[in-house]
Amino acid sequence: MSRFLSPEALRCDPYTPGEQPQDQQYIKLNTNESPFPPSPKVLEALSQAEVGKLYLYSDPACAALNAAIARRYGLAPENVISGNGSDEILAFAFRAFCGEGKGAAFADITYGFYEAQAALFGLEAKRVPLREDFSLDVEDYMDFPGTVVIANPNAPTGMTVPAGHIRRLLERNPDRVVIVDEAYVDFGAESCVPLVREYENLLVTQTMSKSRSLAGGRVGFALGSAELIGDLNRVKYSFNPYNVNRLSLLAGAAAVEDEDYFRSCCRTIGENRAWTTEALEKRGFTVLPSSANFIFAKPGRIPGGELYRRLKQDGVLVRWFDKDRIRDFVRITIGSREQMEKLTEAVDRLLS
């Protein structure tokens, strides 16, 4: 780092993305991407004529995309904000709803971006331990006065919190915001989106990176009361008004409107998740119950770090976190059936 780095930037603890190798072929099961291409409707929307319009700015209001999302969830466009991935939306939310004297609370084992954002904005952060079985109990957050952030399903565990429990949290203190990060909700969890109509202190964030196969398109969004969305737009227009590019606006709108393709992909991921879970359990793994497009698995015979390294040597990438409580686990993205069969074959070679 340079001698010019500010003390505020020095205190940041940057989020570490999963490996993105460019120079070697891997079975890539480490970053929770979809194994499927985008909807055919996305490819139709990205015509040569639209590419030719890249000399023009994108719509800062994201009107067409917001309208498509609103229709999909039975809300009004003023209940929607779109962003450059849900990470950007989360950053807007941390800036909008946290500050001096108002910190954020999140689980000790969860998406690392929350920790990074708290450090970036100099926020007081309360890290709430998951229970021994890695479940999240909303009772542990009831008396926290600041903003509560819950990934549901959680990452990297894949475990969920019932919407009824989130409702209790919302009602306990109407004067604080509860952010529910639903990046993986489409793979089998119960969404809190219906609660948006009832609670003005609920913000639900989602992404099109996973279930709608647009990880490279960087399209995320949030759903909430018109007032909360207005707060996020205040931050957005102070930071990056043209935050979603022209092609991603088109791709996102087309993806969200192709319900049949979306459901087919999610259904296949669920089937492959069940198959992989059973296959690994037969090989002595402990696998946490998952409602996401990944599983969190603990090998019975070797440490998690060794499994990660040896699978990588065999051409299979999974995610390993060198952290307390989860050091013996690996997170495995659910891909195609062929990819999951190759994973289990690699595990068999390793264990033998």
Short mmCIF file of C-alpha atoms in Angstrom, two decimals:
data_model
loop_
_atom_site.label_atom_id
_atom_site.label_comp_id
_atom_site.label_asym_id
_atom_site.label_seq_id
_atom_site.Cartn_x
_atom_site.Cartn_y
_atom_site.Cartn_z
CA MET A 1 0.00 0.00 0.00
CA SER A 2 1.13 3.56 -0.58
CA ARG A 3 1.98 6.21 1.99
CA PHE A 4 -1.04 8.15 0.73
CA LEU A 5 -3.63 5.66 1.96
CA SER A 6 -6.01 7.32 4.40
CA PRO A 7 -6.53 5.96 7.93
CA GLU A 8 -10.16 5.34 7.02
CA ALA A 9 -9.19 3.15 4.07
CA LEU A 10 -6.54 1.40 6.13
CA ARG A 11 -9.12 0.11 8.58
CA CYS A 12 -11.03 -1.64 5.76
CA ASP A 13 -11.06 -5.41 5.81
CA PRO A 14 -11.74 -6.13 2.12
CA TYR A 15 -14.04 -8.95 1.11
CA THR A 16 -12.19 -11.83 -0.55
CA PRO A 17 -14.01 -13.16 -3.65
CA GLY A 18 -13.78 -16.80 -4.65
CA GLU A 19 -11.00 -17.80 -7.01
CA GLN A 20 -11.59 -16.92 -10.66
CA PRO A 21 -8.83 -18.81 -12.52
CA GLN A 22 -8.28 -17.75 -16.11
CA ASP A 23 -5.34 -19.97 -17.05
CA GLN A 24 -6.57 -23.48 -16.23
CA GLN A 25 -9.68 -25.55 -16.75
CA TYR A 26 -11.49 -26.46 -13.55
CA ILE A 27 -14.83 -27.87 -12.56
CA LYS A 28 -15.74 -24.60 -10.89
CA LEU A 29 -17.88 -25.17 -7.79
CA ASN A 30 -16.58 -22.33 -5.62
CA THR A 31 -18.52 -19.13 -6.37
CA ASN A 32 -22.19 -20.21 -6.51
CA GLU A 33 -22.65 -19.36 -10.16
CA SER A 34 -25.36 -21.05 -12.18
CA PRO A 35 -24.28 -23.93 -14.45
CA PHE A 36 -26.90 -22.80 -16.98
CA PRO A 37 -26.70 -20.03 -19.59
CA PRO A 38 -29.05 -17.05 -19.30
CA SER A 39 -32.61 -17.34 -20.55
CA PRO A 40 -32.94 -17.39 -24.36
CA LYS A 41 -35.02 -14.23 -23.94
CA VAL A 42 -31.94 -12.49 -22.54
CA LEU A 43 -29.97 -13.33 -25.67
CA GLU A 44 -32.82 -12.03 -27.82
CA ALA A 45 -32.91 -8.76 -25.89
CA LEU A 46 -29.20 -8.11 -26.40
CA SER A 47 -29.47 -7.38 -30.09
CA GLN A 48 -26.80 -5.80 -32.27
CA ALA A 49 -28.93 -2.66 -32.40
CA GLU A 50 -28.92 -2.39 -28.62
CA VAL A 51 -25.15 -2.94 -28.47
CA GLY A 52 -24.87 -0.10 -30.94
CA LYS A 53 -26.48 2.23 -28.39
CA LEU A 54 -23.68 1.90 -25.87
CA TYR A 55 -22.51 5.40 -26.73
CA LEU A 56 -25.61 6.62 -24.84
CA TYR A 57 -25.98 6.68 -21.06
CA SER A 58 -28.23 4.11 -19.48
CA ASP A 59 -31.49 5.10 -17.82
CA PRO A 60 -30.57 6.27 -14.30
CA ALA A 61 -34.07 5.46 -13.07
CA CYS A 62 -33.84 1.85 -14.37
CA ALA A 63 -37.54 2.30 -15.14
CA ALA A 64 -38.14 -0.70 -17.43
CA LEU A 65 -36.19 -3.09 -15.19
CA ASN A 66 -37.86 -1.84 -12.01
CA ALA A 67 -41.28 -2.19 -13.64
CA ALA A 68 -40.54 -5.79 -14.67
CA ILE A 69 -39.38 -6.66 -11.16
CA ALA A 70 -42.41 -4.94 -9.62
CA ARG A 71 -44.77 -6.96 -11.84
CA ARG A 72 -43.03 -10.19 -10.90
CA TYR A 73 -43.48 -9.57 -7.17
CA GLY A 74 -46.85 -7.81 -7.22
CA LEU A 75 -45.47 -4.48 -6.04
CA ALA A 76 -45.31 -0.95 -7.43
CA PRO A 77 -42.20 0.40 -9.22
CA GLU A 78 -41.61 2.80 -6.32
CA ASN A 79 -41.04 -0.28 -4.14
CA VAL A 80 -38.03 -1.32 -6.26
CA ILE A 81 -34.45 -0.16 -6.71
CA SER A 82 -32.01 -1.88 -9.06
CA GLY A 83 -28.26 -1.93 -8.75
CA ASN A 84 -24.93 -3.20 -10.02
CA GLY A 85 -25.42 -6.51 -8.24
CA SER A 86 -27.02 -6.83 -4.83
CA ASP A 87 -23.65 -5.95 -3.28
CA GLU A 88 -24.11 -2.36 -4.45
CA ILE A 89 -27.63 -2.30 -3.03
CA LEU A 90 -26.31 -3.58 0.29
CA ALA A 91 -23.64 -0.87 0.28
CA PHE A 92 -26.34 1.76 -0.31
CA ALA A 93 -28.30 0.30 2.62
CA PHE A 94 -25.35 0.31 5.01
CA ARG A 95 -24.75 3.95 4.14
CA ALA A 96 -28.43 4.91 4.30
CA PHE A 97 -29.48 3.17 7.51
CA CYS A 98 -26.31 3.03 9.63
CA GLY A 99 -24.05 5.73 10.95
CA GLU A 100 -22.85 7.45 14.09
CA GLY A 101 -24.64 5.89 17.03
CA LYS A 102 -26.47 3.41 14.82
CA GLY A 103 -24.52 0.27 14.09
CA ALA A 104 -25.29 -3.00 12.33
CA ALA A 105 -25.75 -6.51 13.67
CA PHE A 106 -25.14 -9.69 11.66
CA ALA A 107 -24.10 -13.27 12.28
CA ASP A 108 -20.54 -14.25 13.09
CA ILE A 109 -20.67 -16.79 10.25
CA THR A 110 -22.32 -15.18 7.23
CA TYR A 111 -21.59 -13.32 4.00
CA GLY A 112 -18.25 -11.53 4.46
CA PHE A 113 -19.42 -8.42 2.61
CA TYR A 114 -21.30 -7.21 5.69
CA GLU A 115 -18.08 -7.08 7.68
CA ALA A 116 -16.34 -5.28 4.82
CA GLN A 117 -19.07 -2.65 4.55
CA ALA A 118 -19.13 -2.02 8.28
CA ALA A 119 -15.37 -1.38 8.19
CA LEU A 120 -15.58 0.78 5.05
CA PHE A 121 -18.16 3.10 6.60
CA GLY A 122 -16.61 3.04 10.08
CA LEU A 123 -19.68 1.47 11.66
CA GLU A 124 -20.03 -0.22 14.99
CA ALA A 125 -20.68 -3.89 14.19
CA LYS A 126 -22.16 -6.51 16.46
CA ARG A 127 -21.32 -10.06 15.43
CA VAL A 128 -23.96 -12.42 16.78
CA PRO A 129 -22.83 -16.06 17.09
CA LEU A 130 -24.87 -18.67 15.30
CA ARG A 131 -26.12 -21.47 17.51
CA GLU A 132 -24.05 -24.62 17.93
CA ASP A 133 -25.90 -26.29 15.06
CA PHE A 134 -25.25 -23.21 12.86
CA SER A 135 -28.88 -22.07 13.00
CA LEU A 136 -29.75 -18.39 13.42
CA ASP A 137 -32.11 -17.48 16.26
CA VAL A 138 -33.82 -14.09 15.86
CA GLU A 139 -34.15 -13.86 19.67
CA ASP A 140 -30.45 -12.96 19.69
CA TYR A 141 -31.25 -9.78 17.72
CA MET A 142 -34.43 -8.64 19.45
CA ASP A 143 -32.86 -5.98 21.66
CA PHE A 144 -30.31 -4.61 19.20
CA PRO A 145 -31.27 -0.98 18.47
CA GLY A 146 -29.49 -0.57 15.13
CA THR A 147 -29.87 -2.14 11.70
CA VAL A 148 -30.16 -5.93 11.56
CA VAL A 149 -28.81 -7.79 8.52
CA ILE A 150 -29.79 -11.41 7.97
CA ALA A 151 -28.78 -13.54 4.99
CA ASN A 152 -31.65 -15.95 4.36
CA PRO A 153 -30.62 -18.56 3.32
CA ASN A 154 -27.38 -17.90 5.11
CA ALA A 155 -24.03 -18.14 3.39
CA PRO A 156 -21.98 -20.25 3.68
CA THR A 157 -24.24 -22.60 5.65
CA GLY A 158 -27.30 -22.62 3.35
CA MET A 159 -29.63 -22.75 6.36
CA THR A 160 -32.80 -20.66 6.63
CA VAL A 161 -34.89 -18.61 9.04
CA PRO A 162 -38.71 -18.93 8.74
CA ALA A 163 -40.46 -15.77 7.56
CA GLY A 164 -42.59 -15.87 10.69
CA HIS A 165 -39.48 -15.38 12.80
CA ILE A 166 -38.48 -12.36 10.69
CA ARG A 167 -41.97 -10.97 11.26
CA ARG A 168 -41.42 -11.12 15.04
CA LEU A 169 -38.16 -9.26 14.63
CA LEU A 170 -39.85 -6.55 12.57
CA GLU A 171 -42.62 -6.09 15.09
CA ARG A 172 -40.30 -6.00 18.10
CA ASN A 173 -38.85 -2.64 17.10
CA PRO A 174 -40.56 -0.77 14.22
CA ASP A 175 -37.96 2.01 14.53
CA ARG A 176 -35.07 0.01 13.14
CA VAL A 177 -34.50 -1.40 9.67
CA VAL A 178 -34.21 -5.15 9.11
CA ILE A 179 -32.38 -6.10 5.91
CA VAL A 180 -33.04 -9.62 4.64
CA ASP A 181 -30.49 -10.65 2.02
CA GLU A 182 -32.26 -13.23 -0.16
CA ALA A 183 -29.49 -13.91 -2.68
CA TYR A 184 -30.29 -17.65 -2.58
CA VAL A 185 -33.99 -17.65 -1.72
CA ASP A 186 -35.15 -19.00 -5.09
CA PHE A 187 -33.68 -22.44 -4.45
CA GLY A 188 -36.18 -23.50 -1.80
CA ALA A 189 -36.42 -20.96 1.04
CA GLU A 190 -39.41 -18.92 2.16
CA SER A 191 -39.18 -15.33 0.93
CA CYS A 192 -39.98 -12.29 3.07
CA VAL A 193 -41.11 -10.27 0.04
CA PRO A 194 -44.83 -10.60 0.99
CA LEU A 195 -44.01 -8.85 4.27
CA VAL A 196 -42.87 -5.74 2.40
CA ARG A 197 -46.53 -4.70 2.05
CA GLU A 198 -46.98 -4.83 5.83
CA TYR A 199 -43.77 -3.46 7.35
CA GLU A 200 -42.15 -0.15 6.47
CA ASN A 201 -38.94 -1.19 8.23
CA LEU A 202 -38.24 -4.23 6.03
CA LEU A 203 -35.80 -4.19 3.10
CA VAL A 204 -35.38 -7.37 1.04
CA THR A 205 -32.40 -7.62 -1.32
CA GLN A 206 -32.09 -10.15 -4.13
CA THR A 207 -29.78 -10.85 -7.05
CA MET A 208 -30.02 -12.21 -10.58
CA SER A 209 -26.54 -13.69 -10.34
CA LYS A 210 -27.64 -17.12 -9.11
CA SER A 211 -31.13 -18.27 -10.08
CA ARG A 212 -31.32 -16.14 -13.24
CA SER A 213 -27.79 -16.89 -14.53
CA LEU A 214 -26.61 -13.27 -14.75
CA ALA A 215 -23.55 -13.28 -12.47
CA GLY A 216 -21.54 -11.52 -15.17
CA GLY A 217 -24.36 -9.08 -15.88
CA ARG A 218 -24.25 -7.66 -12.34
CA VAL A 219 -27.95 -7.09 -11.67
CA GLY A 220 -29.35 -6.88 -8.16
CA PHE A 221 -32.35 -5.21 -6.60
CA ALA A 222 -34.12 -4.40 -3.36
CA LEU A 223 -37.79 -4.37 -2.42
CA GLY A 224 -39.19 -2.22 0.35
CA SER A 225 -41.51 0.63 1.25
CA ALA A 226 -41.42 3.64 -1.05
CA GLU A 227 -39.76 5.60 1.76
CA LEU A 228 -36.93 3.08 2.21
CA ILE A 229 -36.38 2.89 -1.54
CA GLY A 230 -36.27 6.70 -1.60
CA ASP A 231 -33.53 6.61 1.04
CA LEU A 232 -31.49 4.20 -1.09
CA ASN A 233 -31.96 6.39 -4.16
CA ARG A 234 -30.66 9.35 -2.19
CA VAL A 235 -27.42 7.43 -1.64
CA LYS A 236 -27.34 6.12 -5.20
CA TYR A 237 -27.67 9.57 -6.76
CA SER A 238 -24.90 10.81 -4.48
CA PHE A 239 -22.59 8.03 -5.66
CA ASN A 240 -23.35 6.63 -9.13
CA PRO A 241 -26.60 7.66 -10.86
CA TYR A 242 -25.96 5.50 -13.95
CA ASN A 243 -25.25 2.43 -11.88
CA VAL A 244 -26.72 -0.25 -14.18
CA ASN A 245 -25.45 -0.34 -17.77
CA ARG A 246 -27.74 -0.41 -20.81
CA LEU A 247 -27.25 -4.09 -21.63
CA SER A 248 -27.72 -5.27 -18.04
CA LEU A 249 -30.99 -3.33 -17.85
CA LEU A 250 -32.24 -5.23 -20.88
CA ALA A 251 -30.88 -8.57 -19.70
CA GLY A 252 -32.40 -8.21 -16.24
CA ALA A 253 -35.85 -7.32 -17.54
CA ALA A 254 -35.83 -10.24 -19.98
CA ALA A 255 -34.60 -12.69 -17.34
CA VAL A 256 -37.20 -11.75 -14.76
CA GLU A 257 -39.99 -12.17 -17.30
CA ASP A 258 -39.00 -15.72 -18.34
CA GLU A 259 -40.67 -17.51 -15.45
CA ASP A 260 -40.67 -20.98 -17.05
CA TYR A 261 -36.90 -20.99 -17.64
CA PHE A 262 -36.27 -19.64 -14.15
CA ARG A 263 -38.36 -22.35 -12.50
CA SER A 264 -36.79 -25.09 -14.59
CA CYS A 265 -33.26 -24.07 -13.60
CA CYS A 266 -34.15 -23.81 -9.91
CA ARG A 267 -35.87 -27.20 -9.98
CA THR A 268 -32.83 -28.87 -11.55
CA ILE A 269 -30.50 -27.31 -8.98
CA GLY A 270 -32.73 -28.64 -6.19
CA GLU A 271 -32.61 -32.14 -7.67
CA ASN A 272 -28.82 -32.02 -8.09
CA ARG A 273 -28.44 -30.69 -4.53
CA ALA A 274 -30.38 -33.65 -3.14
CA TRP A 275 -28.35 -36.10 -5.23
CA THR A 276 -25.02 -34.58 -4.16
CA THR A 277 -26.01 -34.45 -0.50
CA GLU A 278 -26.92 -38.13 -0.50
CA ALA A 279 -23.77 -39.07 -2.40
CA LEU A 280 -21.48 -37.24 0.03
CA GLU A 281 -23.28 -38.53 3.11
CA LYS A 282 -22.71 -42.06 1.82
CA ARG A 283 -19.01 -41.20 1.75
CA GLY A 284 -18.97 -40.14 5.39
CA PHE A 285 -19.56 -36.41 5.00
CA THR A 286 -21.73 -34.32 7.31
CA VAL A 287 -23.87 -31.99 5.18
CA LEU A 288 -25.88 -29.13 6.69
CA PRO A 289 -29.50 -28.75 5.50
CA SER A 290 -29.39 -26.32 2.58
CA SER A 291 -32.01 -24.27 0.74
CA ALA A 292 -29.40 -22.59 -1.47
CA ASN A 293 -27.55 -23.53 -4.66
CA PHE A 294 -24.67 -24.84 -2.57
CA ILE A 295 -24.05 -27.17 0.34
CA PHE A 296 -21.78 -26.83 3.35
CA ALA A 297 -20.10 -30.15 3.94
CA LYS A 298 -17.65 -31.57 6.47
CA PRO A 299 -15.57 -34.54 5.32
CA GLY A 300 -15.31 -37.30 7.87
CA ARG A 301 -11.78 -38.51 7.19
CA ILE A 302 -9.64 -35.47 6.30
CA PRO A 303 -9.58 -31.77 7.27
CA GLY A 304 -11.55 -29.33 5.16
CA GLY A 305 -8.45 -27.45 4.06
CA GLU A 306 -6.79 -30.61 2.83
CA LEU A 307 -9.91 -31.61 0.92
CA TYR A 308 -10.00 -28.21 -0.76
CA ARG A 309 -6.31 -28.35 -1.76
CA ARG A 310 -6.42 -31.92 -3.05
CA LEU A 311 -9.61 -31.37 -5.02
CA LYS A 312 -8.00 -28.32 -6.61
CA GLN A 313 -5.02 -30.42 -7.63
CA ASP A 314 -7.51 -32.80 -9.26
CA GLY A 315 -9.17 -29.98 -11.18
CA VAL A 316 -12.18 -29.32 -8.93
CA LEU A 317 -12.57 -25.95 -7.20
CA VAL A 318 -14.62 -25.65 -4.00
CA ARG A 319 -14.58 -22.89 -1.36
CA TRP A 320 -12.79 -23.26 1.96
CA PHE A 321 -12.81 -20.68 4.78
CA ASP A 322 -9.87 -20.69 7.17
CA LYS A 323 -11.98 -19.46 10.08
CA ASP A 324 -12.93 -20.66 13.54
CA ARG A 325 -15.91 -23.03 13.76
CA ILE A 326 -16.03 -23.71 10.01
CA ARG A 327 -12.43 -24.64 9.22
CA ASP A 328 -13.36 -28.30 8.73
CA PHE A 329 -16.09 -27.52 6.18
CA VAL A 330 -16.06 -26.76 2.47
CA ARG A 331 -18.77 -24.97 0.52
CA ILE A 332 -19.69 -26.72 -2.70
CA THR A 333 -21.70 -24.99 -5.43
CA ILE A 334 -24.35 -27.18 -7.01
CA GLY A 335 -23.72 -27.45 -10.73
CA SER A 336 -24.93 -29.77 -13.45
CA ARG A 337 -25.39 -33.47 -12.73
CA GLU A 338 -22.26 -34.18 -14.79
CA GLN A 339 -20.24 -31.74 -12.69
CA MET A 340 -21.51 -33.25 -9.43
CA GLU A 341 -20.71 -36.77 -10.63
CA LYS A 342 -17.16 -35.64 -11.44
CA LEU A 343 -16.93 -34.11 -7.96
CA THR A 344 -17.86 -37.40 -6.30
CA GLU A 345 -15.44 -39.28 -8.55
CA ALA A 346 -12.67 -36.91 -7.44
CA VAL A 347 -13.66 -37.43 -3.80
CA ASP A 348 -13.48 -41.20 -4.31
CA ARG A 349 -9.98 -40.94 -5.77
CA LEU A 350 -8.92 -38.70 -2.91
CA LEU A 351 -10.32 -40.93 -0.17
CA SER A 352 -8.88 -44.08 -1.68
#
